[in-house]
Amino acid sequence: VAAIFIIIVLVGLVLLWRNRFTYVSVNPEYSSVGVYEPDEYEIAEDNVELLTEIGHGHFGKVFEGFAKQVVKGEKKTRVAVKTLHGNESVSKRMEFLKEASVMKAFNSHHVVRLLGVVSITKRPMVVMEFMSKGDLKTYLRSSRPDAEDHKEEPLTLQQKLQMCGEIADGMSYLSETKYVHRDLAARNCLVHDDLTVKIGDFGLTRDVYETDYYRIDSRGILPVRWMAPESLKDGVFDSRSDVWSYGVVLWEIATLAEQPYQGQQHDQVTRFVIDGGYMEKPKDCPKKLYDMMLMCWHYSPSMRPTFTEIVASLAQDLNDHFKQVSFFY
Ligand code: ADP
């Protein structure tokens, strides 16, 4: 009996020791996150000057600031700087830097440019082209004639169509590079001083307009009100589902950023769209603009126009009605 007791105690001790060993040897911070290699985008921390806080993103605060030697021929450039909360885990730092790295592949006038990255530091930063009027959703709301702050002038139809064209142009570029956005919405476009609009966000952000997103079981948090029926039903995303979302962005521009399918719960919207539903023509929306929405909301993805076709059609409209030659650069 004594021998059996000793054996049980020994086996127990061995198991305890092994568990301890296993626990010590696994460091979750390093599992499957990879590494970020500094490259030609790397700039010294001292070259970045933070001024005022202008927003709050998924990872941390966003500041207006200045950066030295990030644009050829300019000593100092006005920039937007994304920062990371202090004391983040290694995996969070990697996620932050990798999300910003997506932008390195893009070179289009209507896609916000990444200008630099500070990674060799305790507090990483991502330096981007500065878009002084912030995100398009907030901008549209503050340009409403009855907006409380009267911060922005009401937009003319020509300006609205111009914005629609610029977003389509940015998306046409992205779809040509085979990039599928999955989260195109006014909240993810940014507005420049001169009202140029650019595609500005390349990660699933959900802090600023949290109610725009909805958790579908295991599939994560999704922007259902902007999603095509095939994405809602089968989880399929491609440039054609981005075109559907673009149709919702047109609707947001036409309504000065009302909430799509207002009054319906997220699960009702999902059912409604899967069953072939779509939104009605907004008040005062020109028929041609609504016709474009309807084309983007064609149930069959292959029947929707491509972004390149949308750009051509909007350029034609601007030309016919306002003698505006083009919004290409
Ligand atoms: P994240 O993707 O990390 O969640 P966002 O891109 O949504 O962060 O940024 C949060 C807010 O910061 C935006 O809503 C916008 O107001 C502001 N912002 C982000 N990038 C810029 C920029 N390049 N220029 C000006 N403001 C910006």
mmCIF file of C-alpha atoms and ligand atoms in Angstrom:
data_model
loop_
_atom_site.group_PDB
_atom_site.id
_atom_site.type_symbol
_atom_site.label_atom_id
_atom_site.label_comp_id
_atom_site.label_asym_id
_atom_site.label_seq_id
_atom_site.Cartn_x
_atom_site.Cartn_y
_atom_site.Cartn_z
ATOM 1 C CA VAL A 1 0.000 0.000 0.000
ATOM 2 C CA ALA A 2 2.864 2.304 0.935
ATOM 3 C CA ALA A 3 4.552 1.599 -2.443
ATOM 4 C CA ILE A 4 1.330 2.352 -4.376
ATOM 5 C CA PHE A 5 0.893 5.569 -2.385
ATOM 6 C CA ILE A 6 4.469 6.650 -3.195
ATOM 7 C CA ILE A 7 3.943 5.880 -6.909
ATOM 8 C CA ILE A 8 0.696 7.945 -6.987
ATOM 9 C CA VAL A 9 2.446 10.875 -5.281
ATOM 10 C CA LEU A 10 5.382 10.659 -7.719
ATOM 11 C CA VAL A 11 3.098 10.524 -10.797
ATOM 12 C CA GLY A 12 1.185 13.505 -9.379
ATOM 13 C CA LEU A 13 4.388 15.475 -8.914
ATOM 14 C CA VAL A 14 5.567 14.654 -12.449
ATOM 15 C CA LEU A 15 2.217 15.815 -13.914
ATOM 16 C CA LEU A 16 2.311 19.024 -11.895
ATOM 17 C CA TRP A 17 5.873 19.728 -13.040
ATOM 18 C CA ARG A 18 4.948 19.083 -16.688
ATOM 19 C CA ASN A 19 1.962 21.428 -16.510
ATOM 20 C CA ARG A 20 4.142 24.099 -14.974
ATOM 21 C CA PHE A 21 6.667 23.610 -17.719
ATOM 22 C CA THR A 22 4.000 23.854 -20.439
ATOM 23 C CA TYR A 23 2.596 27.003 -18.873
ATOM 24 C CA VAL A 24 5.963 28.714 -18.725
ATOM 25 C CA SER A 25 6.941 27.768 -22.255
ATOM 26 C CA VAL A 26 3.894 29.288 -24.028
ATOM 27 C CA ASN A 27 3.904 33.029 -24.374
ATOM 28 C CA PRO A 28 0.645 34.122 -26.019
ATOM 29 C CA GLU A 29 2.096 37.500 -27.012
ATOM 30 C CA TYR A 30 4.331 35.893 -29.570
ATOM 31 C CA SER A 31 1.982 33.248 -30.949
ATOM 32 C CA SER A 32 1.026 33.661 -34.587
ATOM 33 C CA VAL A 33 1.464 37.451 -34.758
ATOM 34 C CA GLY A 34 4.636 37.464 -36.822
ATOM 35 C CA VAL A 35 7.045 40.379 -36.748
ATOM 36 C CA TYR A 36 7.034 43.867 -38.205
ATOM 37 C CA GLU A 37 10.166 44.633 -40.207
ATOM 38 C CA PRO A 38 11.072 48.347 -40.399
ATOM 39 C CA ASP A 39 11.328 49.405 -44.058
ATOM 40 C CA GLU A 40 11.597 52.535 -46.217
ATOM 41 C CA TYR A 41 8.540 53.986 -44.416
ATOM 42 C CA GLU A 42 10.383 54.038 -41.082
ATOM 43 C CA ILE A 43 10.918 57.521 -39.639
ATOM 44 C CA ALA A 44 12.572 58.656 -36.434
ATOM 45 C CA GLU A 45 10.277 59.403 -33.507
ATOM 46 C CA ASP A 46 11.884 62.857 -33.184
ATOM 47 C CA ASN A 47 10.675 63.764 -36.661
ATOM 48 C CA VAL A 48 7.047 63.587 -35.570
ATOM 49 C CA GLU A 49 5.418 66.384 -33.615
ATOM 50 C CA LEU A 50 1.958 65.806 -32.127
ATOM 51 C CA LEU A 51 -0.379 68.799 -31.808
ATOM 52 C CA THR A 52 -4.087 68.407 -31.046
ATOM 53 C CA GLU A 53 -6.135 65.241 -30.645
ATOM 54 C CA ILE A 54 -8.572 64.945 -33.571
ATOM 55 C CA GLY A 55 -10.136 61.561 -33.116
ATOM 56 C CA HIS A 56 -10.200 58.238 -31.465
ATOM 57 C CA GLY A 57 -9.664 55.018 -33.358
ATOM 58 C CA HIS A 58 -9.727 51.312 -32.680
ATOM 59 C CA PHE A 59 -6.141 51.292 -31.400
ATOM 60 C CA GLY A 60 -5.807 54.680 -29.741
ATOM 61 C CA LYS A 61 -5.850 58.432 -30.188
ATOM 62 C CA VAL A 62 -5.453 60.174 -33.540
ATOM 63 C CA PHE A 63 -3.591 63.495 -33.573
ATOM 64 C CA GLU A 64 -3.032 66.340 -35.971
ATOM 65 C CA GLY A 65 0.681 67.047 -36.172
ATOM 66 C CA PHE A 66 3.743 67.705 -38.278
ATOM 67 C CA ALA A 67 6.311 65.297 -39.663
ATOM 68 C CA LYS A 68 9.698 66.112 -41.154
ATOM 69 C CA GLN A 69 10.885 64.720 -44.471
ATOM 70 C CA VAL A 70 7.908 62.519 -45.249
ATOM 71 C CA VAL A 71 6.998 64.220 -48.537
ATOM 72 C CA LYS A 72 9.600 64.913 -51.234
ATOM 73 C CA GLY A 73 10.417 68.619 -51.446
ATOM 74 C CA GLU A 74 8.700 69.475 -48.155
ATOM 75 C CA LYS A 75 10.700 70.094 -44.980
ATOM 76 C CA LYS A 76 7.681 69.698 -42.759
ATOM 77 C CA THR A 77 4.250 68.304 -43.616
ATOM 78 C CA ARG A 78 0.944 68.593 -41.812
ATOM 79 C CA VAL A 79 -0.072 65.023 -40.999
ATOM 80 C CA ALA A 80 -2.499 62.830 -39.063
ATOM 81 C CA VAL A 81 -0.823 60.503 -36.584
ATOM 82 C CA LYS A 82 -2.426 57.336 -35.258
ATOM 83 C CA THR A 83 -1.053 56.241 -31.923
ATOM 84 C CA LEU A 84 -1.401 53.149 -29.808
ATOM 85 C CA HIS A 85 -2.577 53.150 -26.175
ATOM 86 C CA GLY A 86 0.399 52.852 -23.836
ATOM 87 C CA ASN A 87 1.494 49.446 -22.552
ATOM 88 C CA GLU A 88 -0.154 47.392 -25.288
ATOM 89 C CA SER A 89 0.830 43.754 -25.774
ATOM 90 C CA VAL A 90 3.285 42.806 -28.507
ATOM 91 C CA SER A 91 0.482 41.250 -30.552
ATOM 92 C CA LYS A 92 -1.573 44.466 -30.396
ATOM 93 C CA ARG A 93 1.473 46.475 -31.570
ATOM 94 C CA MET A 94 1.901 44.065 -34.479
ATOM 95 C CA GLU A 95 -1.784 44.257 -35.389
ATOM 96 C CA PHE A 96 -1.597 48.069 -35.353
ATOM 97 C CA LEU A 97 1.505 48.229 -37.571
ATOM 98 C CA LYS A 98 0.310 45.504 -39.919
ATOM 99 C CA GLU A 99 -3.090 47.133 -40.409
ATOM 100 C CA ALA A 100 -1.337 50.359 -41.404
ATOM 101 C CA SER A 101 0.976 48.424 -43.712
ATOM 102 C CA VAL A 102 -1.956 47.517 -45.953
ATOM 103 C CA MET A 103 -1.815 51.117 -47.179
ATOM 104 C CA LYS A 104 1.789 50.745 -48.398
ATOM 105 C CA ALA A 105 0.575 48.980 -51.527
ATOM 106 C CA PHE A 106 -1.710 51.815 -52.642
ATOM 107 C CA ASN A 107 -0.971 54.811 -54.793
ATOM 108 C CA SER A 108 -4.106 56.699 -55.760
ATOM 109 C CA HIS A 109 -5.275 60.282 -55.376
ATOM 110 C CA HIS A 110 -8.516 59.043 -53.835
ATOM 111 C CA VAL A 111 -7.003 56.680 -51.276
ATOM 112 C CA VAL A 112 -5.468 58.237 -48.136
ATOM 113 C CA ARG A 113 -1.691 57.939 -48.215
ATOM 114 C CA LEU A 114 0.497 56.392 -45.604
ATOM 115 C CA LEU A 115 3.498 58.720 -45.159
ATOM 116 C CA GLY A 116 5.541 57.049 -42.463
ATOM 117 C CA VAL A 117 5.730 54.566 -39.625
ATOM 118 C CA VAL A 118 7.514 54.836 -36.286
ATOM 119 C CA SER A 119 8.026 51.247 -35.159
ATOM 120 C CA ILE A 120 11.406 51.327 -33.405
ATOM 121 C CA THR A 121 10.010 52.791 -30.216
ATOM 122 C CA LYS A 122 7.940 51.922 -27.178
ATOM 123 C CA ARG A 123 5.054 53.914 -28.603
ATOM 124 C CA PRO A 124 4.517 53.103 -32.299
ATOM 125 C CA MET A 125 2.928 55.692 -34.590
ATOM 126 C CA VAL A 126 1.407 55.653 -38.041
ATOM 127 C CA VAL A 127 1.744 58.884 -40.011
ATOM 128 C CA MET A 128 -0.827 59.618 -42.697
ATOM 129 C CA GLU A 129 -1.926 62.293 -45.096
ATOM 130 C CA PHE A 130 -3.966 64.844 -43.103
ATOM 131 C CA MET A 131 -7.661 65.088 -43.981
ATOM 132 C CA SER A 132 -8.723 68.198 -42.098
ATOM 133 C CA LYS A 133 -12.494 67.714 -42.256
ATOM 134 C CA GLY A 134 -12.424 64.248 -40.712
ATOM 135 C CA ASP A 135 -14.665 61.327 -41.626
ATOM 136 C CA LEU A 136 -17.405 61.727 -44.243
ATOM 137 C CA LYS A 137 -20.270 60.577 -42.003
ATOM 138 C CA THR A 138 -19.610 63.249 -39.373
ATOM 139 C CA TYR A 139 -18.945 65.789 -42.108
ATOM 140 C CA LEU A 140 -22.259 65.071 -43.882
ATOM 141 C CA ARG A 141 -24.165 65.407 -40.609
ATOM 142 C CA SER A 142 -22.567 68.741 -39.771
ATOM 143 C CA SER A 143 -23.370 70.055 -43.257
ATOM 144 C CA ARG A 144 -27.127 69.548 -42.730
ATOM 145 C CA PRO A 145 -28.978 72.855 -43.036
ATOM 146 C CA ASP A 146 -30.418 72.300 -39.536
ATOM 147 C CA ALA A 147 -27.126 71.177 -37.959
ATOM 148 C CA GLU A 148 -26.680 72.651 -34.508
ATOM 149 C CA ASP A 149 -23.087 73.744 -34.919
ATOM 150 C CA HIS A 150 -23.449 75.148 -38.489
ATOM 151 C CA LYS A 151 -19.821 74.142 -38.801
ATOM 152 C CA GLU A 152 -20.046 73.282 -42.507
ATOM 153 C CA GLU A 153 -21.770 74.926 -45.460
ATOM 154 C CA PRO A 154 -24.641 72.926 -47.038
ATOM 155 C CA LEU A 155 -23.416 70.901 -50.014
ATOM 156 C CA THR A 156 -24.565 71.578 -53.562
ATOM 157 C CA LEU A 157 -25.687 68.711 -55.812
ATOM 158 C CA GLN A 158 -22.530 69.169 -57.860
ATOM 159 C CA GLN A 159 -20.357 68.796 -54.750
ATOM 160 C CA LYS A 160 -22.263 65.675 -53.720
ATOM 161 C CA LEU A 161 -21.860 64.087 -57.156
ATOM 162 C CA GLN A 162 -18.197 65.015 -57.097
ATOM 163 C CA MET A 163 -17.807 63.155 -53.791
ATOM 164 C CA CYS A 164 -19.640 60.126 -55.206
ATOM 165 C CA GLY A 165 -17.249 60.144 -58.176
ATOM 166 C CA GLU A 166 -14.137 60.438 -56.038
ATOM 167 C CA ILE A 167 -15.126 57.527 -53.806
ATOM 168 C CA ALA A 168 -15.883 55.420 -56.903
ATOM 169 C CA ASP A 169 -12.493 56.394 -58.343
ATOM 170 C CA GLY A 170 -10.673 55.339 -55.137
ATOM 171 C CA MET A 171 -12.619 52.079 -55.116
ATOM 172 C CA SER A 172 -11.979 51.492 -58.809
ATOM 173 C CA TYR A 173 -8.249 51.741 -58.044
ATOM 174 C CA LEU A 174 -8.556 49.354 -55.085
ATOM 175 C CA SER A 175 -10.581 46.808 -57.056
ATOM 176 C CA GLU A 176 -7.976 46.916 -59.857
ATOM 177 C CA THR A 177 -5.316 46.030 -57.287
ATOM 178 C CA LYS A 178 -7.635 43.143 -56.275
ATOM 179 C CA TYR A 179 -8.203 44.651 -52.840
ATOM 180 C CA VAL A 180 -11.659 43.897 -51.415
ATOM 181 C CA HIS A 181 -12.566 46.512 -48.798
ATOM 182 C CA ARG A 182 -15.484 44.751 -46.998
ATOM 183 C CA ASP A 183 -16.314 47.840 -44.958
ATOM 184 C CA LEU A 184 -16.947 50.675 -47.382
ATOM 185 C CA ALA A 185 -19.149 53.260 -45.640
ATOM 186 C CA ALA A 186 -19.177 57.043 -45.203
ATOM 187 C CA ARG A 187 -17.572 56.631 -41.747
ATOM 188 C CA ASN A 188 -14.525 55.093 -43.449
ATOM 189 C CA CYS A 189 -14.014 57.883 -45.999
ATOM 190 C CA LEU A 190 -12.124 61.056 -45.086
ATOM 191 C CA VAL A 191 -12.656 64.635 -46.253
ATOM 192 C CA HIS A 192 -9.888 67.085 -47.218
ATOM 193 C CA ASP A 193 -9.862 70.881 -46.797
ATOM 194 C CA ASP A 194 -10.963 71.334 -50.420
ATOM 195 C CA LEU A 195 -13.722 68.679 -49.953
ATOM 196 C CA THR A 196 -11.844 65.978 -51.848
ATOM 197 C CA VAL A 197 -12.992 62.635 -50.436
ATOM 198 C CA LYS A 198 -10.691 59.639 -50.113
ATOM 199 C CA ILE A 199 -10.999 56.044 -48.951
ATOM 200 C CA GLY A 200 -9.434 56.227 -45.530
ATOM 201 C CA ASP A 201 -9.715 53.137 -43.456
ATOM 202 C CA PHE A 202 -8.477 49.626 -43.956
ATOM 203 C CA GLY A 203 -9.352 47.666 -40.881
ATOM 204 C CA LEU A 204 -12.644 46.781 -39.281
ATOM 205 C CA THR A 205 -13.037 49.841 -37.080
ATOM 206 C CA ARG A 206 -16.007 50.012 -34.813
ATOM 207 C CA ASP A 207 -15.308 52.548 -32.115
ATOM 208 C CA VAL A 208 -16.608 55.809 -33.492
ATOM 209 C CA TYR A 209 -19.917 54.573 -34.879
ATOM 210 C CA GLU A 210 -20.292 51.398 -32.892
ATOM 211 C CA THR A 211 -24.015 51.057 -33.617
ATOM 212 C CA ASP A 212 -23.237 50.603 -37.328
ATOM 213 C CA TYR A 213 -21.872 47.137 -36.543
ATOM 214 C CA TYR A 214 -23.602 43.973 -35.445
ATOM 215 C CA ARG A 215 -22.283 40.681 -34.121
ATOM 216 C CA ILE A 216 -23.449 37.649 -36.098
ATOM 217 C CA ASP A 217 -22.637 34.556 -33.973
ATOM 218 C CA SER A 218 -19.221 33.209 -34.852
ATOM 219 C CA ARG A 219 -18.715 35.467 -37.847
ATOM 220 C CA GLY A 220 -17.592 38.463 -35.821
ATOM 221 C CA ILE A 221 -18.793 42.034 -35.850
ATOM 222 C CA LEU A 222 -20.233 43.049 -39.199
ATOM 223 C CA PRO A 223 -21.574 46.234 -40.781
ATOM 224 C CA VAL A 224 -24.857 44.550 -41.828
ATOM 225 C CA ARG A 225 -26.574 47.735 -43.088
ATOM 226 C CA TRP A 226 -23.824 48.138 -45.713
ATOM 227 C CA MET A 227 -23.629 44.469 -46.681
ATOM 228 C CA ALA A 228 -24.773 42.758 -49.876
ATOM 229 C CA PRO A 229 -27.245 39.855 -49.641
ATOM 230 C CA GLU A 230 -24.596 37.281 -50.636
ATOM 231 C CA SER A 231 -22.284 38.565 -47.867
ATOM 232 C CA LEU A 232 -25.079 38.342 -45.284
ATOM 233 C CA LYS A 233 -26.183 34.902 -46.490
ATOM 234 C CA ASP A 234 -22.952 33.117 -47.367
ATOM 235 C CA GLY A 235 -20.159 35.347 -46.053
ATOM 236 C CA VAL A 236 -19.003 36.059 -49.620
ATOM 237 C CA PHE A 237 -17.138 39.342 -50.149
ATOM 238 C CA ASP A 238 -15.640 40.595 -53.416
ATOM 239 C CA SER A 239 -15.488 43.829 -55.426
ATOM 240 C CA ARG A 240 -19.118 43.302 -56.421
ATOM 241 C CA SER A 241 -20.217 43.261 -52.770
ATOM 242 C CA ASP A 242 -18.102 46.422 -52.308
ATOM 243 C CA VAL A 243 -20.255 47.927 -55.107
ATOM 244 C CA TRP A 244 -23.389 47.137 -53.065
ATOM 245 C CA SER A 245 -21.847 48.952 -50.061
ATOM 246 C CA TYR A 246 -20.971 51.850 -52.372
ATOM 247 C CA GLY A 247 -24.717 52.078 -53.220
ATOM 248 C CA VAL A 248 -25.364 52.547 -49.477
ATOM 249 C CA VAL A 249 -22.665 55.267 -49.406
ATOM 250 C CA LEU A 250 -24.522 57.053 -52.244
ATOM 251 C CA TRP A 251 -27.641 56.822 -50.086
ATOM 252 C CA GLU A 252 -25.702 58.260 -47.116
ATOM 253 C CA ILE A 253 -24.520 61.194 -49.240
ATOM 254 C CA ALA A 254 -28.041 61.804 -50.573
ATOM 255 C CA THR A 255 -29.559 61.777 -47.038
ATOM 256 C CA LEU A 256 -26.638 63.589 -45.323
ATOM 257 C CA ALA A 257 -25.811 60.462 -43.372
ATOM 258 C CA GLU A 258 -29.118 59.206 -42.059
ATOM 259 C CA GLN A 259 -28.960 55.686 -40.649
ATOM 260 C CA PRO A 260 -29.721 53.129 -43.402
ATOM 261 C CA TYR A 261 -32.922 51.115 -42.754
ATOM 262 C CA GLN A 262 -33.624 53.411 -39.803
ATOM 263 C CA GLY A 263 -36.158 51.900 -37.389
ATOM 264 C CA GLN A 264 -35.324 48.299 -38.287
ATOM 265 C CA GLN A 265 -33.256 46.082 -35.994
ATOM 266 C CA HIS A 266 -30.035 44.566 -37.354
ATOM 267 C CA ASP A 267 -31.569 41.085 -37.704
ATOM 268 C CA GLN A 268 -34.624 42.543 -39.480
ATOM 269 C CA VAL A 269 -32.316 44.320 -41.944
ATOM 270 C CA THR A 270 -30.431 41.073 -42.553
ATOM 271 C CA ARG A 271 -33.657 39.180 -43.340
ATOM 272 C CA PHE A 272 -35.055 42.067 -45.415
ATOM 273 C CA VAL A 273 -31.946 42.299 -47.630
ATOM 274 C CA ILE A 274 -31.540 38.520 -47.991
ATOM 275 C CA ASP A 275 -35.204 38.375 -49.083
ATOM 276 C CA GLY A 276 -34.532 40.914 -51.858
ATOM 277 C CA GLY A 277 -35.308 44.197 -50.058
ATOM 278 C CA TYR A 278 -33.580 47.537 -50.609
ATOM 279 C CA MET A 279 -34.082 51.152 -49.561
ATOM 280 C CA GLU A 280 -36.541 53.590 -51.132
ATOM 281 C CA LYS A 281 -35.616 56.778 -52.954
ATOM 282 C CA PRO A 282 -34.599 59.423 -50.405
ATOM 283 C CA LYS A 283 -36.493 62.703 -50.402
ATOM 284 C CA ASP A 284 -35.097 65.252 -52.898
ATOM 285 C CA CYS A 285 -32.685 62.685 -54.360
ATOM 286 C CA PRO A 286 -32.265 63.126 -58.136
ATOM 287 C CA LYS A 287 -33.688 60.162 -60.059
ATOM 288 C CA LYS A 288 -30.351 59.502 -61.762
ATOM 289 C CA LEU A 289 -28.570 59.110 -58.440
ATOM 290 C CA TYR A 290 -31.248 56.730 -57.174
ATOM 291 C CA ASP A 291 -31.019 54.764 -60.429
ATOM 292 C CA MET A 292 -27.307 54.321 -59.709
ATOM 293 C CA MET A 293 -28.134 53.046 -56.201
ATOM 294 C CA LEU A 294 -30.591 50.558 -57.703
ATOM 295 C CA MET A 295 -27.925 49.269 -60.091
ATOM 296 C CA CYS A 296 -25.505 48.798 -57.176
ATOM 297 C CA TRP A 297 -28.245 46.980 -55.254
ATOM 298 C CA HIS A 298 -28.987 44.478 -58.009
ATOM 299 C CA TYR A 299 -29.575 41.177 -56.219
ATOM 300 C CA SER A 300 -27.357 39.344 -58.659
ATOM 301 C CA PRO A 301 -23.721 40.480 -58.161
ATOM 302 C CA SER A 302 -22.830 40.010 -61.818
ATOM 303 C CA MET A 303 -25.554 42.484 -62.845
ATOM 304 C CA ARG A 304 -24.063 45.315 -60.749
ATOM 305 C CA PRO A 305 -21.836 47.866 -62.500
ATOM 306 C CA THR A 306 -18.088 47.840 -61.861
ATOM 307 C CA PHE A 307 -16.464 50.812 -60.108
ATOM 308 C CA THR A 308 -14.855 51.800 -63.398
ATOM 309 C CA GLU A 309 -18.279 51.929 -65.057
ATOM 310 C CA ILE A 310 -19.657 53.962 -62.143
ATOM 311 C CA VAL A 311 -16.805 56.497 -62.464
ATOM 312 C CA ALA A 312 -17.502 56.878 -66.196
ATOM 313 C CA SER A 313 -21.225 57.320 -65.641
ATOM 314 C CA LEU A 314 -20.808 59.943 -62.882
ATOM 315 C CA ALA A 315 -18.209 61.832 -64.925
ATOM 316 C CA GLN A 316 -20.729 61.922 -67.779
ATOM 317 C CA ASP A 317 -23.465 63.267 -65.460
ATOM 318 C CA LEU A 318 -21.184 65.966 -64.077
ATOM 319 C CA ASN A 319 -20.235 66.928 -67.570
ATOM 320 C CA ASP A 320 -23.827 67.017 -68.881
ATOM 321 C CA HIS A 321 -25.253 69.014 -65.980
ATOM 322 C CA PHE A 322 -22.409 71.149 -64.707
ATOM 323 C CA LYS A 323 -19.974 71.247 -67.621
ATOM 324 C CA GLN A 324 -17.432 69.793 -65.252
ATOM 325 C CA VAL A 325 -14.776 68.030 -67.240
ATOM 326 C CA SER A 326 -13.556 65.372 -64.829
ATOM 327 C CA PHE A 327 -12.502 64.479 -61.319
ATOM 328 C CA PHE A 328 -9.488 62.457 -62.415
ATOM 329 C CA TYR A 329 -5.987 63.399 -61.414
HETATM 330 P P1 ADP B 1 -8.973 53.325 -36.524
HETATM 331 O O1 ADP B 1 -8.963 52.830 -37.934
HETATM 332 O O2 ADP B 1 -7.686 53.083 -35.823
HETATM 333 O O3 ADP B 1 -10.158 52.884 -35.734
HETATM 334 P P2 ADP B 1 -9.911 55.765 -37.601
HETATM 335 O O4 ADP B 1 -9.236 55.748 -38.922
HETATM 336 O O5 ADP B 1 -11.366 55.407 -37.566
HETATM 337 O O6 ADP B 1 -9.091 54.904 -36.579
HETATM 338 O O7 ADP B 1 -9.718 57.208 -36.983
HETATM 339 C C1 ADP B 1 -10.513 57.720 -35.966
HETATM 340 C C2 ADP B 1 -10.871 59.149 -36.293
HETATM 341 O O8 ADP B 1 -9.683 59.923 -36.428
HETATM 342 C C3 ADP B 1 -11.619 59.302 -37.617
HETATM 343 O O9 ADP B 1 -12.995 59.154 -37.444
HETATM 344 C C4 ADP B 1 -11.232 60.710 -38.048
HETATM 345 O O10 ADP B 1 -12.065 61.657 -37.429
HETATM 346 C C5 ADP B 1 -9.814 60.851 -37.491
HETATM 347 N N1 ADP B 1 -8.825 60.547 -38.545
HETATM 348 C C6 ADP B 1 -8.332 59.329 -38.885
HETATM 349 N N2 ADP B 1 -7.449 59.427 -39.888
HETATM 350 C C7 ADP B 1 -7.381 60.730 -40.218
HETATM 351 C C8 ADP B 1 -6.654 61.489 -41.205
HETATM 352 N N3 ADP B 1 -5.812 60.883 -42.060
HETATM 353 N N4 ADP B 1 -6.843 62.828 -41.245
HETATM 354 C C9 ADP B 1 -7.692 63.424 -40.386
HETATM 355 N N5 ADP B 1 -8.413 62.788 -39.452
HETATM 356 C C10 ADP B 1 -8.272 61.450 -39.358
#
